[in-house]
Amino acid sequence: MTQLDVNLVEQLDDQARAILKANDRGGYTVPTDGLYPYQWNWDSAFAAFGFARFDLERAWLELETLFSGQWETGMVPHILFHEVDEGYFPGPDVWGCGRDLPSSGISQPPVAATFARKLFEQDPASGRDRIDDLFDRMIAWHRWFMEARAESGAIAITHPWESGRDNAFDWDKAMAAVDASQVKPYTRRDTTHVDASMRPTKFDYDRYIALVEFGRASDWNEAVIRDKSPFRMADPTMTFTLLRAHRDLLWLAEQTGRRGVEIEDWISGLEAGLGVLWNEAGGHFDALDLRTGRHSGSLSNASFLCWYGGVNEPRMQEHLDRALAGPSFGIASLSLQSPQFDPKRYWRGPVWGIMNTLIGMGLEEQGLTEQAGTLRRQTADLLAQHGFAEYYNPLDGTPAGGGTFTWTAAIWLSWASPSAGGR
């Protein structure tokens, strides 16, 4: 790792700010122009993290706009369809959620409370003015997770898209059991923007749509989906991000004079339930199929989110040291030693700046400062050499997916850039 030139850092900071501004749609930010034309849940929270480096007011607005689409159940959808874009599939007509602000019927990893805390810490005075309504909305979302998705002790997902790791190897066995025979012909948008070899296969996509159709037929009733959906998995990403978000929500409660007993109970509950995610055979955290009781056998970048969740698991140390030793630009989305590793295909091998960031934040906070520094430098080198792409080949850094990507620009500004100061 080499020290990045000061002038280069300034140029990259400028480029990152320009990307956030270019993807700004006035209150919300699209992930990248063209490929993703709407507001995505955890993308938006990362955008707020990035905006906070130069426009704190805009950062708060990003989170407030995200929660404007919250359902009466407390669920915050993974997509908000603010404007019509006929070319995007599946659009609001496919989801059929029937709300004033059209949305998808599933959620995404709850990182919003964590980044709301970051914004609050940056300026507590203005934060107290902005947090009241947002806090109530965040606690309702967290409560929804605990009531609707925590039956195993960990947090369940009902669709691979909900995990944020769309076509990860984790879901393969469970997805093979999903009947897609009744899915009607459709036209994907992603493969018109990005090389199909970098995206989920048609086999996967057919099953994604079958699960959307099941959810719609169930009127997005969580009890029906829990009992009857063919796909339900306890997910490390959802579990560790929610555990971390609970901790940050509790901190916000303490700062603003609120009672945190309910949140403390949620934290204790998730900590007690983490054992279901431990794959004893592989010696790592892993997704669990709640229909079959079997682990996926996947050592993924989600496995390393334990530290981000506040769980310092010594048995993960060997995996961490191996991953950081490379050859890689951080933590690949699937172990390089896995037979299913694919360096180019979405979540089946590529490295993601956002996951490096969350893992790095956790390592730093849990006292693994050397490893955190290594991961941060690897990420900074990756972005400095290969730009602000959606994801990258972990072996040589080749950019993949969408370009000029919001969340990659955001984590550069607020974490990876030497000018960020390791926030």
XYZ file of C-alpha atoms in Angstrom:
423
model
C 0.000 0.000 0.000
C 1.395 3.354 -0.974
C 0.631 6.783 0.451
C -1.855 8.467 -1.873
C -0.718 11.764 -3.344
C -2.398 14.782 -1.735
C -3.411 16.240 -5.098
C -4.920 12.912 -6.170
C -6.901 12.726 -2.941
C -8.280 16.209 -3.554
C -9.242 15.257 -7.119
C -10.991 12.113 -5.931
C -12.806 14.038 -3.191
C -14.052 16.464 -5.856
C -15.136 13.610 -8.127
C -17.006 11.910 -5.301
C -18.866 15.075 -4.378
C -19.745 15.602 -8.046
C -21.193 12.063 -8.261
C -23.441 12.636 -5.259
C -24.661 15.916 -6.725
C -25.232 14.383 -10.164
C -27.263 11.509 -8.681
C -29.294 13.862 -6.474
C -32.948 14.034 -7.503
C -33.957 16.703 -5.012
C -34.449 15.053 -1.633
C -33.318 11.579 -2.591
C -30.376 10.118 -4.461
C -30.440 7.401 -7.118
C -27.687 4.769 -6.908
C -26.483 5.638 -10.422
C -28.034 7.237 -13.456
C -29.833 4.846 -15.822
C -29.414 1.453 -14.189
C -31.203 2.294 -10.923
C -33.665 5.202 -11.392
C -35.325 5.197 -7.949
C -34.511 5.572 -4.249
C -33.040 2.418 -2.730
C -33.135 1.981 1.028
C -29.600 1.246 2.174
C -28.067 3.054 -0.810
C -29.861 6.157 0.435
C -28.498 5.810 3.957
C -24.973 5.566 2.560
C -25.695 8.659 0.458
C -26.542 10.552 3.655
C -23.211 9.406 5.114
C -21.447 10.901 2.093
C -23.431 14.140 1.903
C -22.614 14.781 5.561
C -19.024 15.529 4.584
C -20.050 18.683 2.738
C -23.787 19.317 3.196
C -25.227 18.149 6.515
C -28.662 19.608 5.794
C -28.873 17.564 2.582
C -27.753 14.468 4.489
C -30.645 14.750 6.957
C -33.080 15.346 4.090
C -31.962 12.087 2.462
C -32.958 10.083 5.533
C -36.206 11.982 5.983
C -37.194 11.294 2.374
C -36.410 7.612 2.820
C -38.755 7.371 5.795
C -41.510 9.234 3.934
C -42.273 5.882 2.300
C -42.612 3.957 5.563
C -45.602 1.614 5.765
C -48.117 1.735 8.602
C -46.604 -1.553 9.837
C -43.272 0.198 10.371
C -41.574 -1.472 7.389
C -39.396 0.799 5.242
C -39.394 -0.510 1.641
C -36.266 -1.339 -0.278
C -37.382 0.809 -3.258
C -39.438 4.011 -3.343
C -40.797 4.782 -6.811
C -40.885 8.578 -6.607
C -41.213 9.098 -10.369
C -42.483 6.900 -13.179
C -39.805 5.181 -15.247
C -41.488 2.846 -17.722
C -38.238 1.107 -18.610
C -37.535 -0.267 -15.133
C -38.518 -3.827 -14.219
C -40.013 -4.812 -11.851
C -41.804 -1.513 -11.372
C -44.630 -0.552 -8.994
C -47.244 -2.308 -11.143
C -45.472 -5.632 -10.556
C -45.121 -5.108 -6.799
C -48.758 -4.034 -6.460
C -48.378 -2.484 -3.019
C -51.132 0.106 -3.544
C -49.823 3.034 -1.511
C -49.757 6.796 -2.124
C -46.003 6.586 -2.618
C -45.491 3.413 -4.697
C -42.902 1.054 -3.298
C -41.632 -2.481 -3.247
C -43.042 -4.885 -0.654
C -39.772 -5.869 1.043
C -37.144 -4.044 3.078
C -33.323 -3.867 3.131
C -30.471 -3.884 5.676
C -31.275 -1.232 8.317
C -28.180 0.943 8.335
C -30.164 4.210 8.626
C -29.959 4.532 12.427
C -26.198 4.040 12.319
C -25.729 6.849 9.827
C -28.283 9.026 11.635
C -26.003 8.713 14.654
C -23.038 9.771 12.492
C -24.956 12.858 11.392
C -25.997 13.635 14.972
C -22.429 13.302 16.255
C -21.213 15.714 13.606
C -23.476 18.490 14.928
C -25.539 17.531 18.010
C -27.295 20.905 18.161
C -28.794 20.626 14.694
C -29.230 16.899 15.198
C -31.602 17.441 18.107
C -33.737 19.616 15.846
C -33.913 16.909 13.169
C -34.108 13.685 15.113
C -37.553 13.715 16.778
C -39.814 12.443 13.999
C -37.002 10.402 12.460
C -36.306 8.628 15.747
C -39.933 7.566 16.088
C -39.909 6.244 12.532
C -36.663 4.339 13.050
C -37.875 2.692 16.240
C -41.076 1.626 14.449
C -38.970 0.024 11.699
C -36.772 -1.781 14.206
C -39.854 -2.981 16.065
C -41.264 -4.349 12.804
C -38.086 -6.391 12.263
C -38.226 -7.822 15.771
C -41.918 -8.686 15.574
C -42.082 -9.917 11.974
C -38.679 -11.427 11.262
C -36.956 -12.617 14.458
C -38.688 -15.934 15.066
C -35.410 -17.896 14.864
C -33.450 -15.522 17.085
C -31.724 -13.994 14.033
C -33.412 -11.799 11.408
C -35.066 -13.484 8.432
C -35.316 -12.312 4.843
C -38.176 -13.250 2.513
C -36.442 -12.419 -0.772
C -32.756 -12.370 -1.799
C -33.123 -8.696 -2.786
C -33.993 -7.892 0.802
C -30.537 -8.902 1.989
C -28.861 -6.402 -0.336
C -26.710 -9.329 -1.536
C -29.049 -10.254 -4.353
C -27.607 -13.377 -5.940
C -25.182 -14.484 -3.241
C -24.297 -18.171 -3.130
C -26.042 -18.225 0.260
C -29.443 -18.444 -1.410
C -28.773 -21.061 -4.104
C -30.204 -24.160 -2.422
C -33.270 -22.362 -1.124
C -33.922 -20.659 -4.455
C -33.755 -23.989 -6.297
C -36.899 -24.989 -4.403
C -38.867 -21.928 -5.617
C -41.346 -22.770 -8.388
C -40.954 -20.249 -11.223
C -42.996 -22.166 -13.818
C -45.842 -19.633 -13.821
C -43.693 -16.520 -14.267
C -44.703 -14.694 -17.431
C -42.136 -13.345 -19.940
C -40.467 -10.090 -18.884
C -37.679 -7.783 -20.003
C -34.849 -7.006 -17.603
C -33.264 -3.590 -17.576
C -30.038 -4.440 -15.783
C -28.565 -6.531 -18.601
C -29.124 -3.702 -21.100
C -26.828 -1.480 -19.006
C -24.296 -4.015 -17.731
C -22.600 -7.103 -19.175
C -24.872 -10.077 -18.429
C -21.884 -12.056 -17.130
C -21.756 -9.633 -14.198
C -25.442 -9.980 -13.275
C -27.770 -12.656 -11.839
C -28.709 -15.421 -14.277
C -32.185 -15.876 -15.793
C -32.658 -18.903 -13.532
C -32.164 -16.617 -10.518
C -34.248 -13.787 -11.903
C -37.234 -15.998 -12.676
C -37.303 -17.013 -9.032
C -36.938 -13.432 -7.853
C -40.082 -12.573 -9.786
C -41.887 -15.684 -8.524
C -41.253 -14.520 -4.949
C -42.511 -11.019 -5.768
C -45.675 -12.558 -7.223
C -46.092 -14.717 -4.099
C -45.767 -11.648 -1.868
C -48.289 -9.731 -3.933
C -50.744 -12.649 -3.869
C -50.332 -12.659 -0.078
C -51.133 -8.922 0.018
C -47.678 -8.526 1.600
C -49.043 -9.966 4.837
C -46.005 -10.852 6.956
C -47.753 -13.682 8.818
C -48.823 -15.365 5.577
C -45.354 -14.943 4.073
C -43.718 -16.335 7.230
C -45.904 -19.423 7.203
C -46.197 -20.174 3.497
C -43.358 -18.658 1.481
C -40.936 -21.213 0.009
C -38.043 -18.878 0.807
C -37.190 -17.744 4.333
C -33.624 -17.461 5.559
C -31.901 -16.111 8.641
C -29.393 -13.665 7.199
C -26.102 -12.418 8.696
C -26.381 -9.071 6.891
C -29.828 -8.283 8.259
C -28.982 -9.590 11.715
C -25.677 -7.811 12.234
C -26.808 -4.521 10.677
C -29.940 -4.496 12.839
C -27.986 -5.377 15.980
C -25.633 -2.490 15.247
C -28.551 -0.182 14.420
C -30.228 -1.106 17.721
C -27.064 -0.051 19.565
C -26.957 3.259 17.709
C -30.669 3.856 18.241
C -30.138 3.272 21.967
C -27.327 5.833 21.917
C -29.623 8.341 20.208
C -32.289 7.652 22.832
C -29.804 8.379 25.596
C -28.677 11.606 23.930
C -32.232 12.876 23.595
C -33.677 11.824 26.953
C -35.768 8.901 25.714
C -36.354 5.563 27.387
C -34.348 2.739 25.847
C -35.665 -0.340 27.693
C -37.362 -1.784 24.605
C -34.195 -1.323 22.566
C -32.075 -2.951 25.276
C -34.379 -5.978 25.144
C -33.978 -6.146 21.358
C -30.195 -6.068 21.673
C -30.229 -8.851 24.262
C -32.566 -10.907 22.110
C -30.410 -10.715 19.005
C -27.216 -11.383 20.939
C -28.819 -14.510 22.371
C -30.040 -15.644 18.963
C -26.792 -15.306 17.036
C -25.934 -18.952 17.567
C -28.314 -20.010 14.804
C -26.027 -18.260 12.306
C -22.905 -20.125 13.395
C -21.880 -22.837 10.954
C -19.867 -25.220 13.122
C -18.588 -27.233 10.169
C -17.133 -24.187 8.436
C -16.271 -22.265 11.574
C -17.965 -19.030 10.532
C -21.216 -17.087 10.538
C -23.513 -18.212 7.745
C -27.073 -17.890 6.445
C -29.562 -20.486 7.698
C -32.442 -21.853 5.641
C -35.386 -21.742 8.050
C -37.345 -24.190 5.883
C -34.715 -26.945 5.988
C -32.614 -26.031 9.032
C -29.416 -26.153 6.969
C -26.665 -23.554 6.655
C -25.631 -22.316 3.229
C -21.967 -23.216 3.520
C -21.034 -19.674 2.479
C -18.147 -17.695 3.956
C -19.204 -14.327 2.562
C -18.398 -10.711 3.336
C -21.585 -10.742 5.448
C -19.884 -13.269 7.746
C -17.386 -10.536 8.673
C -20.092 -8.059 9.752
C -19.993 -9.585 13.242
C -17.573 -6.900 14.441
C -19.801 -4.185 12.960
C -22.646 -5.676 14.987
C -20.553 -5.372 18.152
C -19.695 -9.076 18.314
C -15.973 -9.736 18.718
C -15.844 -13.382 17.648
C -12.288 -14.802 17.988
C -13.165 -17.806 15.835
C -13.537 -15.457 12.835
C -9.997 -14.128 13.221
C -8.305 -16.738 11.033
C -10.767 -16.109 8.212
C -10.163 -12.373 8.530
C -6.380 -12.679 8.389
C -6.621 -14.886 5.299
C -8.999 -12.491 3.554
C -6.859 -9.439 4.263
C -3.707 -11.229 3.105
C -5.174 -11.292 -0.399
C -4.846 -11.365 -3.251
C -7.788 -8.980 -2.934
C -8.842 -5.394 -2.462
C -10.587 -6.079 0.823
C -13.188 -8.676 1.746
C -14.572 -10.480 -1.292
C -18.301 -11.212 -1.356
C -17.509 -14.937 -1.399
C -14.363 -16.584 -0.122
C -11.681 -16.909 -2.788
C -11.308 -20.520 -1.691
C -14.957 -21.346 -2.452
C -15.596 -23.523 -5.546
C -18.443 -21.128 -6.416
C -16.219 -18.031 -6.356
C -16.723 -15.871 -9.460
C -14.709 -12.620 -9.507
C -17.108 -10.819 -11.872
C -20.642 -11.919 -11.049
C -22.676 -9.780 -8.662
C -22.195 -10.845 -4.998
C -20.559 -14.157 -5.925
C -16.994 -12.930 -5.577
C -16.667 -9.190 -6.319
C -15.570 -6.775 -3.619
C -17.854 -3.925 -2.537
C -16.659 -0.679 -1.005
C -19.688 -0.439 1.252
C -19.105 -3.843 2.805
C -15.425 -3.064 3.339
C -16.579 0.107 5.098
C -19.000 -1.571 7.485
C -16.518 -4.331 8.289
C -13.725 -1.783 8.753
C -15.837 0.352 11.074
C -16.546 -2.714 13.182
C -12.948 -3.834 13.343
C -11.824 -0.386 14.488
C -14.485 -0.209 17.177
C -13.668 -3.700 18.464
C -9.978 -2.857 18.844
C -8.637 -4.598 15.733
C -7.051 -1.378 14.596
C -4.296 -2.917 12.478
C -6.744 -4.987 10.452
C -9.099 -2.014 10.163
C -6.261 0.127 8.822
C -5.299 -2.518 6.290
C -8.871 -2.784 5.021
C -9.247 0.974 4.778
C -5.999 1.308 2.799
C -7.002 -1.535 0.488
C -10.310 0.200 -0.192
C -8.671 3.579 -0.746
C -6.211 2.041 -3.218
C -9.026 0.269 -5.037
C -11.062 3.441 -5.550
C -8.044 5.574 -6.348
C -6.937 3.151 -9.058
C -10.302 2.099 -10.477
C -12.844 4.840 -9.815
C -16.277 4.877 -8.201
C -17.925 1.756 -9.610
C -20.696 -0.347 -8.095
C -18.347 -3.261 -7.345
C -14.987 -4.674 -8.475
C -13.097 -7.810 -9.382
C -11.317 -8.532 -6.080
C -8.239 -9.975 -7.779
C -7.275 -7.123 -10.107
C -9.691 -4.314 -9.198
C -11.456 -4.216 -12.573
C -14.612 -2.118 -12.084
C -17.955 -3.810 -12.689
C -21.678 -3.096 -12.549
C -22.850 0.498 -12.664
C -20.449 3.422 -12.869
C -20.359 6.754 -10.978
C -22.010 4.979 -8.080
C -23.474 6.944 -5.187
C -22.588 4.666 -2.302
C -19.017 4.147 -3.474
C -18.514 7.906 -3.746
C -20.125 8.281 -0.315
C -17.859 5.831 1.481
C -14.819 7.393 -0.178
C -15.739 10.774 1.267
C -16.700 9.583 4.729
C -14.404 6.630 5.347
C -11.855 5.551 2.723
C -10.350 8.888 1.682
C -7.319 9.999 3.702
C -9.160 13.301 4.112
C -11.979 11.504 5.969
C -9.787 10.937 8.999
C -11.091 7.413 9.541
C -14.602 8.481 10.549
